[in-house]
Coordinates of C-alpha atoms in Angstrom, one line a residue:
X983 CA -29.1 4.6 -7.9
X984 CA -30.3 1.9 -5.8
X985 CA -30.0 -0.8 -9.5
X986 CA -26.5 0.3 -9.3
X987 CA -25.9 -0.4 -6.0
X988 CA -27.8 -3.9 -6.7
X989 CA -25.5 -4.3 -9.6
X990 CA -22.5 -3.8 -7.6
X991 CA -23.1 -5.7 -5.1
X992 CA -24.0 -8.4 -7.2
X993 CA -20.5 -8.2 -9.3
X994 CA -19.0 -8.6 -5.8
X995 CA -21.2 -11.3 -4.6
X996 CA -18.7 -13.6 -5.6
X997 CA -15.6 -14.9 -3.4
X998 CA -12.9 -14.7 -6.3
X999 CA -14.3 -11.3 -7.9
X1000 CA -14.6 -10.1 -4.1
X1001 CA -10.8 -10.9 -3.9
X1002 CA -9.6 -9.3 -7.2
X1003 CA -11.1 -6.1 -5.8
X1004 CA -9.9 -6.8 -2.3
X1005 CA -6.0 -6.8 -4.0
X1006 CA -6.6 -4.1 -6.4
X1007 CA -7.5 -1.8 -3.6
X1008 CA -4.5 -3.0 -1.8
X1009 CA -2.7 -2.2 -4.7
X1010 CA -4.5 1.3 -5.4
X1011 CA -3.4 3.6 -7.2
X1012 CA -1.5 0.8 -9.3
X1013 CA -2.6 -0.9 -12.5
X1014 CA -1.7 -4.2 -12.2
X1015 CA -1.2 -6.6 -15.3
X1016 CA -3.9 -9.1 -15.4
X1017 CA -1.2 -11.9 -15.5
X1018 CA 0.0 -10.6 -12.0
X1019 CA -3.8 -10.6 -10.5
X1020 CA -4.0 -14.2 -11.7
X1021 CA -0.6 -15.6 -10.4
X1022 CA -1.3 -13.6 -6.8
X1023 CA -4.3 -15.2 -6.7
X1024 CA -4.2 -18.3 -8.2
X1025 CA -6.8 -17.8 -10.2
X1026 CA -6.3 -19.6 -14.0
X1027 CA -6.0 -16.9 -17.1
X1028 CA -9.2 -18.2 -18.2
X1029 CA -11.5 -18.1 -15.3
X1030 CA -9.9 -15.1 -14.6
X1031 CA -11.0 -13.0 -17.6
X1032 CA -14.8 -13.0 -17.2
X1033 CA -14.2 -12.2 -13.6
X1034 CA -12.8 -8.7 -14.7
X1035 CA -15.3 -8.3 -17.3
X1036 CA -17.9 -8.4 -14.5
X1037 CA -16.2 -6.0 -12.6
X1038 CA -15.4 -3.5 -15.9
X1039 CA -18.6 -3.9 -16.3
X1040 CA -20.2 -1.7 -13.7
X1041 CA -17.1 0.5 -13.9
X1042 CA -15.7 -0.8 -10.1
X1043 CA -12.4 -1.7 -11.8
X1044 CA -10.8 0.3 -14.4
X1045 CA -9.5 -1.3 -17.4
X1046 CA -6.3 0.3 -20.0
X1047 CA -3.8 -1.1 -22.4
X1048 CA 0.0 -1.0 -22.4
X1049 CA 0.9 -2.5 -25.4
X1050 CA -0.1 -5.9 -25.3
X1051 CA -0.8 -5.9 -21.9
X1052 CA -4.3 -4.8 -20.1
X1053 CA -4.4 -3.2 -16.9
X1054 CA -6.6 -3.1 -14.1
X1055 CA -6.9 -0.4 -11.6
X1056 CA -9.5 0.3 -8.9
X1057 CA -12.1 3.5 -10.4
X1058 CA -12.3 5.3 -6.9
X1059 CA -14.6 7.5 -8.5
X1060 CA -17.6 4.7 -8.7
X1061 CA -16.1 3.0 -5.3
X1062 CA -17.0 5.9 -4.1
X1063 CA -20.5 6.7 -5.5
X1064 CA -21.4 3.7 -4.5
X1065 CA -20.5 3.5 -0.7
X1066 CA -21.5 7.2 -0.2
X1067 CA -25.1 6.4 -2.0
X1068 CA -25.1 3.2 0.7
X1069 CA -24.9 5.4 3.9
X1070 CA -26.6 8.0 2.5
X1071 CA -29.5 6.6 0.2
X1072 CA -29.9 3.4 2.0
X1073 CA -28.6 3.9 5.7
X1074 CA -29.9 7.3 6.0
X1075 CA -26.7 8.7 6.8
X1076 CA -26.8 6.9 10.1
X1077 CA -22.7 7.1 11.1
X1078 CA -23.9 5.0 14.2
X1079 CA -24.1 2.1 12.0
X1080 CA -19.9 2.2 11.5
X1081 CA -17.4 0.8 13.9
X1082 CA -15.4 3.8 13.6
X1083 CA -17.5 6.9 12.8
X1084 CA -16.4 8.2 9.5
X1085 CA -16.0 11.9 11.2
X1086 CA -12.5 10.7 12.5
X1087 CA -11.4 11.4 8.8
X1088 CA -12.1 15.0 8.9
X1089 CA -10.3 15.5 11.7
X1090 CA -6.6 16.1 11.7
X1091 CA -3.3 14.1 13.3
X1092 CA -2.4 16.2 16.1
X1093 CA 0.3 13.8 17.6
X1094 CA 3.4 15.2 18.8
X1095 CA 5.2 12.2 16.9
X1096 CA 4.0 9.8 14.6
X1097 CA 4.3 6.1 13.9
X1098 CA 5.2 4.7 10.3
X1099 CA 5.4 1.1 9.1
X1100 CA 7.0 -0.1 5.7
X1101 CA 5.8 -3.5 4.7
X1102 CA 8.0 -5.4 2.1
X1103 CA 7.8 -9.2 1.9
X1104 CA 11.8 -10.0 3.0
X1105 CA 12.5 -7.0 5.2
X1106 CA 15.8 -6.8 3.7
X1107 CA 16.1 -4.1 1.3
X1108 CA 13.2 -1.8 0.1
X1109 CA 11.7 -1.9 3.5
X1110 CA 14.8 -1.3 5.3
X1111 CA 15.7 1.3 3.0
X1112 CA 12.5 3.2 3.4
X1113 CA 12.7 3.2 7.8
X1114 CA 16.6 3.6 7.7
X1115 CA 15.5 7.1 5.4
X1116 CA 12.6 8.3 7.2
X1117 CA 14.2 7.8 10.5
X1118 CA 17.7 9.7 9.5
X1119 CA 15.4 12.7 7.8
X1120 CA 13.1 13.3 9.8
X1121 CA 13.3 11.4 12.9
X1122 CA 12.2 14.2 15.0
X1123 CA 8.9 13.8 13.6
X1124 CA 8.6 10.1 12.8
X1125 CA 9.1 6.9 14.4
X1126 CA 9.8 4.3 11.8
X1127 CA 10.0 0.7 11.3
X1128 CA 9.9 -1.7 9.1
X1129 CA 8.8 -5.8 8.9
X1130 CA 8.3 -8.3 6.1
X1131 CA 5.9 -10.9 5.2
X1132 CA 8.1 -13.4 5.2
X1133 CA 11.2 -11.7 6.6
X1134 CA 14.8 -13.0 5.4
X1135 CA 17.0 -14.2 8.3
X1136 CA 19.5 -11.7 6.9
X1137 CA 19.6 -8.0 5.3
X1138 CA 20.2 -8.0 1.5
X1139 CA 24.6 -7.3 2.1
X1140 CA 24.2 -5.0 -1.2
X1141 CA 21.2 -3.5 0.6
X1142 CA 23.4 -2.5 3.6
X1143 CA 26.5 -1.4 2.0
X1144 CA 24.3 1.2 0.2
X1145 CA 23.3 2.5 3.1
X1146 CA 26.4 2.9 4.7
X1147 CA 28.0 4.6 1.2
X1148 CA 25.2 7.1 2.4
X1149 CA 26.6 7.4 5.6
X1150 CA 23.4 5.8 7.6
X1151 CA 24.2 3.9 10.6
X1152 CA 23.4 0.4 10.3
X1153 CA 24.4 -1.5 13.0
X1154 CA 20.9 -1.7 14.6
X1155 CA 19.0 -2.8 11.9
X1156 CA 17.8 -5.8 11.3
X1157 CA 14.9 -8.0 10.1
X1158 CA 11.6 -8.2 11.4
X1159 CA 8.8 -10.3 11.3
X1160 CA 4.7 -8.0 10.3
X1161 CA 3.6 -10.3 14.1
X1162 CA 5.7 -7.3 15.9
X1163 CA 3.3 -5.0 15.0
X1164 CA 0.5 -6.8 15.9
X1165 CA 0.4 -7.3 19.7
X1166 CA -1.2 -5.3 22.2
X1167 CA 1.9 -2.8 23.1
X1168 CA 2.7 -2.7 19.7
X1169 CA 3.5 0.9 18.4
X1170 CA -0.2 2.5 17.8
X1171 CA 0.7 2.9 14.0
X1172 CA -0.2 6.4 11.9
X1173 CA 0.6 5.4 8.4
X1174 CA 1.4 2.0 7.2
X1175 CA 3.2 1.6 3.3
X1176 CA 3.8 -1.1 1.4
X1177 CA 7.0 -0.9 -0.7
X1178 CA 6.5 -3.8 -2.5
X1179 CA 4.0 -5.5 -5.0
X1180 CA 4.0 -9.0 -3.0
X1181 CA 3.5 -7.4 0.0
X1182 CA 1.0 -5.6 -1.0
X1183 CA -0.6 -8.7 -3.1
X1184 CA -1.1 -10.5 0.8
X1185 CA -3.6 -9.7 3.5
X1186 CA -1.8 -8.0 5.9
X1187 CA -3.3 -7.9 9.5
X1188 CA -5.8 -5.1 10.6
X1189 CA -4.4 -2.9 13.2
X1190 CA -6.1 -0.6 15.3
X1191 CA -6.9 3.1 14.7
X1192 CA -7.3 5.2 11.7
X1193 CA -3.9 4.7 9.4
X1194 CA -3.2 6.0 6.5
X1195 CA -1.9 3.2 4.5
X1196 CA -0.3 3.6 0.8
X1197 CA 1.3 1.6 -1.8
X1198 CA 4.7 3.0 -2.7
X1199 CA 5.8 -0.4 -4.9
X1200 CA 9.1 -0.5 -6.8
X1201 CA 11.1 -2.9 -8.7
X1202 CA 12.7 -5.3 -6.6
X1203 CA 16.9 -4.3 -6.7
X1204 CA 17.9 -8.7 -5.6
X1205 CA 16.2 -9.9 -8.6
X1206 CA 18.6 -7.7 -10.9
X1207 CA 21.1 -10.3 -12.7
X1208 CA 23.9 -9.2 -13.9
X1209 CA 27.5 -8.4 -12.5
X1210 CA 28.1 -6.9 -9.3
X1211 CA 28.0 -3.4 -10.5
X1212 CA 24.8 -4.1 -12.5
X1213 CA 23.1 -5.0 -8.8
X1214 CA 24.5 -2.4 -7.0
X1215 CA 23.0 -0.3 -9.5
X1216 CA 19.8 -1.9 -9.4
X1217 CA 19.7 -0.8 -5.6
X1218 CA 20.9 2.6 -6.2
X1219 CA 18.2 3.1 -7.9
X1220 CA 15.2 1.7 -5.8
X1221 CA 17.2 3.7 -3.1
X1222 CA 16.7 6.8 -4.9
X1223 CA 13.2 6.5 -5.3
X1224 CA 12.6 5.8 -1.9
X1225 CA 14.5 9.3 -0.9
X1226 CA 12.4 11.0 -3.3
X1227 CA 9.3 9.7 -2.4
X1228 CA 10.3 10.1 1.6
X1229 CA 11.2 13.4 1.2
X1230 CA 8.0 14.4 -0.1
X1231 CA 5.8 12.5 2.6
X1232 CA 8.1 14.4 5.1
X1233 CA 7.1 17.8 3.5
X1234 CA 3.4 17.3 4.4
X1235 CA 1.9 19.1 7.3
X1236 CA 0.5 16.1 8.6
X1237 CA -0.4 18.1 11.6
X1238 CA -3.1 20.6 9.2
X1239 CA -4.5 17.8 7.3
X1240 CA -7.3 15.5 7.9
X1241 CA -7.1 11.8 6.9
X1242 CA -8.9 12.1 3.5
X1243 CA -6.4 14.9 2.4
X1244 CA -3.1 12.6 3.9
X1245 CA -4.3 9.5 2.0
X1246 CA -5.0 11.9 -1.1
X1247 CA -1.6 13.1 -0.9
X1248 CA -0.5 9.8 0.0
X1249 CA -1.3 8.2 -2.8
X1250 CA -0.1 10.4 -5.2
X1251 CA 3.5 10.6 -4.0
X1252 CA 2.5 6.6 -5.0
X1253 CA 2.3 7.7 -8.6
X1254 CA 5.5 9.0 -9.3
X1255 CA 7.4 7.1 -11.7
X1256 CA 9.5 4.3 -10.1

């Protein structure tokens, strides 16, 4: 195992194939287009493509076809192998060696309430969406909020009459800037989502703690073109998916399962079709 672990350290010796895997974890359990992975991070089509084939290569990145278009996902499976044969093979299981000793995952939330972020790039739609839902079912359980990127000065106005059509409130909301989140009496977050694919594509800051972070993307409802109706539909429908997805997180028991199981789970509410 240790040529493996040679090998993949090696592929992610470099600073650009370091990235790739840096976005495609972000990204995880996506398969992002290699197109996308190239305009995120400016990496030309033809540099690009041996860059992947290095990572394919010693199965740290998974490759499949849709169509025309190739794919690339993170293989857990190896990232896995490989960090576990690290601590154990070469570190001698010493947890001592970790910032945060890996035990913390086996141990489950036991908060009385608990903290959830949803990361968009605007802050004027998905994101809002997603904290206006969580809050409404299941506030009793959750705090949540949301921030952007790059927030807009203003809510998406086919974003907010959705929400009231629901019957949410949504006088208080508004947009927020990811800094928020970051100072010292920030909320001490429990999970963190991104809900959409830029977001996700950026480096986000590193908070504190032990969160459970997921990528929940969905097609972006103020791109639609079309008539009025056609956008409304358009945010219908990313509201829909939101609800479904939210009303799955909420019917975890968070407070019986340790952070390996969450993130599990957490990730595969991520998979259901958008």
């Amino acid at each position: 195992m240790e040529i493996e672990i040679h090998n993949h350290f090696t592929a992610l010796g470099h600073p650009q194939r370091l990235a790739i895997f840096r976005l495609l974890m972000r990204r995880y359990p996506d398969r992002v287009p290699a197109g996308e992975i190239s305009e995120a991070l400016d990496i030309k089509s033809s540099t690009l493509s041996p860059y992947l084939s290095t990572l394919t290569g010693v199965s740290l990145v998974a490759q499949t076809r849709q169509g025309t278009s190739r794919l690339y996902s993170i293989n857990m499976t190896t990232v896995q192998a490989v960090f576990g044969s690290l601590l154990n093979e070469c570190c001698r299981g010493r947890a001592d060696i970790f910032p945060s000793p890996p035990s913390c995952c086996g141990i489950p939330m036991t908060h009385q309430k608990y903290n959830v972020l949803f990361i968009c790039v605007g802050n004027s739609a998905r994101s809002i969406f997603a904290e206006t839902l969580l809050r409404d079912m299941a506030g009793d359980r959750f705090n949540a909020y949301s921030a952007g990127t790059r927030p807009q000065s203003e809510l998406n106005p086919f974003a907010v009459q959705v929400l009231a059509d629901k019957g949410h409130a949504v006088s208080g909301l508004r947009a927020k800037d990811i800094s928020e989140f970051s100072h010292g009496d920030a909320p001490r977050l429990d999970f963190v989502f991104t809900v959409c694919n830029q977001a996700a594509n950026e480096e986000c800051p590193a908070w504190d703690g032990q969160q459970v972070s997921g990528h929940w993307g969905i097609p972006d409802p103020v791109k639609m073109v079309g008539t009025d109706a056609e956008k409304a539909l358009a945010f219908q429908h990313a509201y829909g998916i939101l609800k479904s997805r939210i009303n799955a997180f909420t019917a975890l028991p968070v407070e019986s399962l340790d952070r390996i199981a969450l993130q599990s789970a957490v990730d595969e509410i991520g998979l259901t079709p958008a």
